[in-house]
Short mmCIF file of C-alpha atoms in Angstrom, two decimals:
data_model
loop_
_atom_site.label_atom_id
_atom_site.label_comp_id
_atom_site.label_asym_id
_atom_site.label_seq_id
_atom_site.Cartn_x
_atom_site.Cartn_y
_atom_site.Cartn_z
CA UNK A 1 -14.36 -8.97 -6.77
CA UNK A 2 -10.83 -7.67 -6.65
CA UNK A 3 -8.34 -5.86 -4.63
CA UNK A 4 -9.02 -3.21 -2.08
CA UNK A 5 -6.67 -1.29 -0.40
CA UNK A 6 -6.64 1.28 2.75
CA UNK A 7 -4.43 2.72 5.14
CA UNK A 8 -4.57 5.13 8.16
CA UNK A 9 -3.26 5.85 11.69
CA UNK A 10 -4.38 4.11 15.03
CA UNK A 11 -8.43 3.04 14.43
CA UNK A 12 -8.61 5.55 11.98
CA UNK A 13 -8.86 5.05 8.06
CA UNK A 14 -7.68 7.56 5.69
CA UNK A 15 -6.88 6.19 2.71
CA UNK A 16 -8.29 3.83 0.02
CA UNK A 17 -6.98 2.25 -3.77
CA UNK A 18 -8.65 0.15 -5.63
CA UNK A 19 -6.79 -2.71 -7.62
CA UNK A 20 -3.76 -0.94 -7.00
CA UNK A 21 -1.37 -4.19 -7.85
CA UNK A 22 1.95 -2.34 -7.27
CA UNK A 23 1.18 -0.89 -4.41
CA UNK A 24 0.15 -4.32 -2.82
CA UNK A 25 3.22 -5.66 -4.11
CA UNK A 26 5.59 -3.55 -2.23
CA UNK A 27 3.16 -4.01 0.95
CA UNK A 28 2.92 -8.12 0.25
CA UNK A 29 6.78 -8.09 0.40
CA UNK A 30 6.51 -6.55 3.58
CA UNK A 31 4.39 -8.55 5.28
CA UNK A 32 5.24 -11.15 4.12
CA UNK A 33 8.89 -11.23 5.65
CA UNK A 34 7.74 -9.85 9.01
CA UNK A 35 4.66 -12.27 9.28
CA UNK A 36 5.95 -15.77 7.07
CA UNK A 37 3.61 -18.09 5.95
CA UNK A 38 0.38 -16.31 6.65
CA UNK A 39 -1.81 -15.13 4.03
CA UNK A 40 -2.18 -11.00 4.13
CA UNK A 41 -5.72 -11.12 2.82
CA UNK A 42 -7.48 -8.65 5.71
CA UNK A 43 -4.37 -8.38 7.92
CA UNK A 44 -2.98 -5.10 9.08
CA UNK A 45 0.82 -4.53 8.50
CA UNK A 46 1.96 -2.01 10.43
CA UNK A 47 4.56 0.17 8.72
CA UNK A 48 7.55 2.15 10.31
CA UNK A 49 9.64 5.23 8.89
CA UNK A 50 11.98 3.11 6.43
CA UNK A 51 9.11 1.40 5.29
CA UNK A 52 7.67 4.57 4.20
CA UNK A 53 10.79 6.23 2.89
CA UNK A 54 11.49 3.05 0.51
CA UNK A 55 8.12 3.45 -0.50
CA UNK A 56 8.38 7.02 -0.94
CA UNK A 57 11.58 6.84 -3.10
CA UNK A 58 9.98 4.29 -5.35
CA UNK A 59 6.60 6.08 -6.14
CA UNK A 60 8.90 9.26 -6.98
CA UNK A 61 11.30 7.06 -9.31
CA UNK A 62 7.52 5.03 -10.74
CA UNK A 63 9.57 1.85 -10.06
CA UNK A 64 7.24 -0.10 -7.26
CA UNK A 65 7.52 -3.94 -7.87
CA UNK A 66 5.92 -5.14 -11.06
CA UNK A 67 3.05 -7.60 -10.14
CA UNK A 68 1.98 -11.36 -10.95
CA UNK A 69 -1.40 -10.65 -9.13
CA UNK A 70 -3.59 -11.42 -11.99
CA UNK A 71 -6.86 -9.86 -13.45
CA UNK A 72 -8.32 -9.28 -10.04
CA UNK A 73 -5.96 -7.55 -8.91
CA UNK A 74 -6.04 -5.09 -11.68
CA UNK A 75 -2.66 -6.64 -13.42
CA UNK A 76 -3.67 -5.61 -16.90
CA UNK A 77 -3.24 -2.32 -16.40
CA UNK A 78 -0.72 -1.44 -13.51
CA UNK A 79 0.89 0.79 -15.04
CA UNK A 80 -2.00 2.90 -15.42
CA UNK A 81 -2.82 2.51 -11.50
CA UNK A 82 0.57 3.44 -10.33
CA UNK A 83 0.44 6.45 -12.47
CA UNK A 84 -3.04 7.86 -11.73
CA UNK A 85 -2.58 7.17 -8.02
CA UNK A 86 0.81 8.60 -7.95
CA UNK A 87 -0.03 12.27 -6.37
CA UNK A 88 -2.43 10.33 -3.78
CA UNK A 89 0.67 7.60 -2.96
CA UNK A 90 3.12 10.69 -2.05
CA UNK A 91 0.51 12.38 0.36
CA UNK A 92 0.05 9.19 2.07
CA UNK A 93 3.57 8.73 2.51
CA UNK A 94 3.90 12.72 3.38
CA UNK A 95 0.82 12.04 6.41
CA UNK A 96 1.82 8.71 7.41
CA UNK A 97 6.20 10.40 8.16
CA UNK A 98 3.87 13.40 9.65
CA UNK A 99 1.44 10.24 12.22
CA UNK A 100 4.58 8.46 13.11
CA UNK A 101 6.46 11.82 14.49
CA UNK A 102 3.50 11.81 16.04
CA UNK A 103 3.91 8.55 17.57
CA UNK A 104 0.93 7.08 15.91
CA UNK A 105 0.66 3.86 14.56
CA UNK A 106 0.42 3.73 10.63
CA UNK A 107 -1.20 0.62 8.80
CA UNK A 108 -2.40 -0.72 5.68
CA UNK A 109 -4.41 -3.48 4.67
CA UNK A 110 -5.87 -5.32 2.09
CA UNK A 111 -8.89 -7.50 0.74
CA UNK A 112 -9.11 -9.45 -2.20
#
């Protein structure tokens, strides 16, 4: 039980986290405003280029949204998770500027 994460381009999937509650925060906000009222428990949001340059500022700065998600989600020790995924964070945002110059279409989801 928890939070799993992944992202990729098109059908393909490149990228995984595990109870990565920051992360999901900044996607949840996301998704949330484009899609409202729907739950984003195994939906794909699809991101574009200012979604990934907000998200590449705040993983530089370590200030991603805080998160209520609770024990599942890995809440007791975010902090931690934003830290030791930190190098893996900037490469996805580096590949997933580098798929949408390439006109593919970059998404993330999320189980929990």
């Amino acid at each position: 039980m928890g939070l799993d994460q992944r992202a990729g381009y098109d059908a393909v999937e490149v990228y995984d986290w595990r109870k990565h509650s920051r992360l999901q925060e900044f996607m949840g906000a996301i998704f949330s405003e484009r899609v409202p009222n729907k739950e984003f428990n195994m939906q794909k949001l699809y991101l574009a280029k200012e979604d990934i340059l907000t998200l590449q500022e705040l993983i530089t700065n370590d200030n991603l949204p805080f998160s209520e998600g609770g024990f599942f989600w890995g809440h007791q020790f975010q902090e931690e998770s934003m830290k030791e995924y930190k190098k893996q964070d900037l490469k996805f945002c580096k590949d997933a500027l580098k798929w949408i110059k390439e006109g593919k279409d970059v998404w993330y989801d999320c189980w929990y």
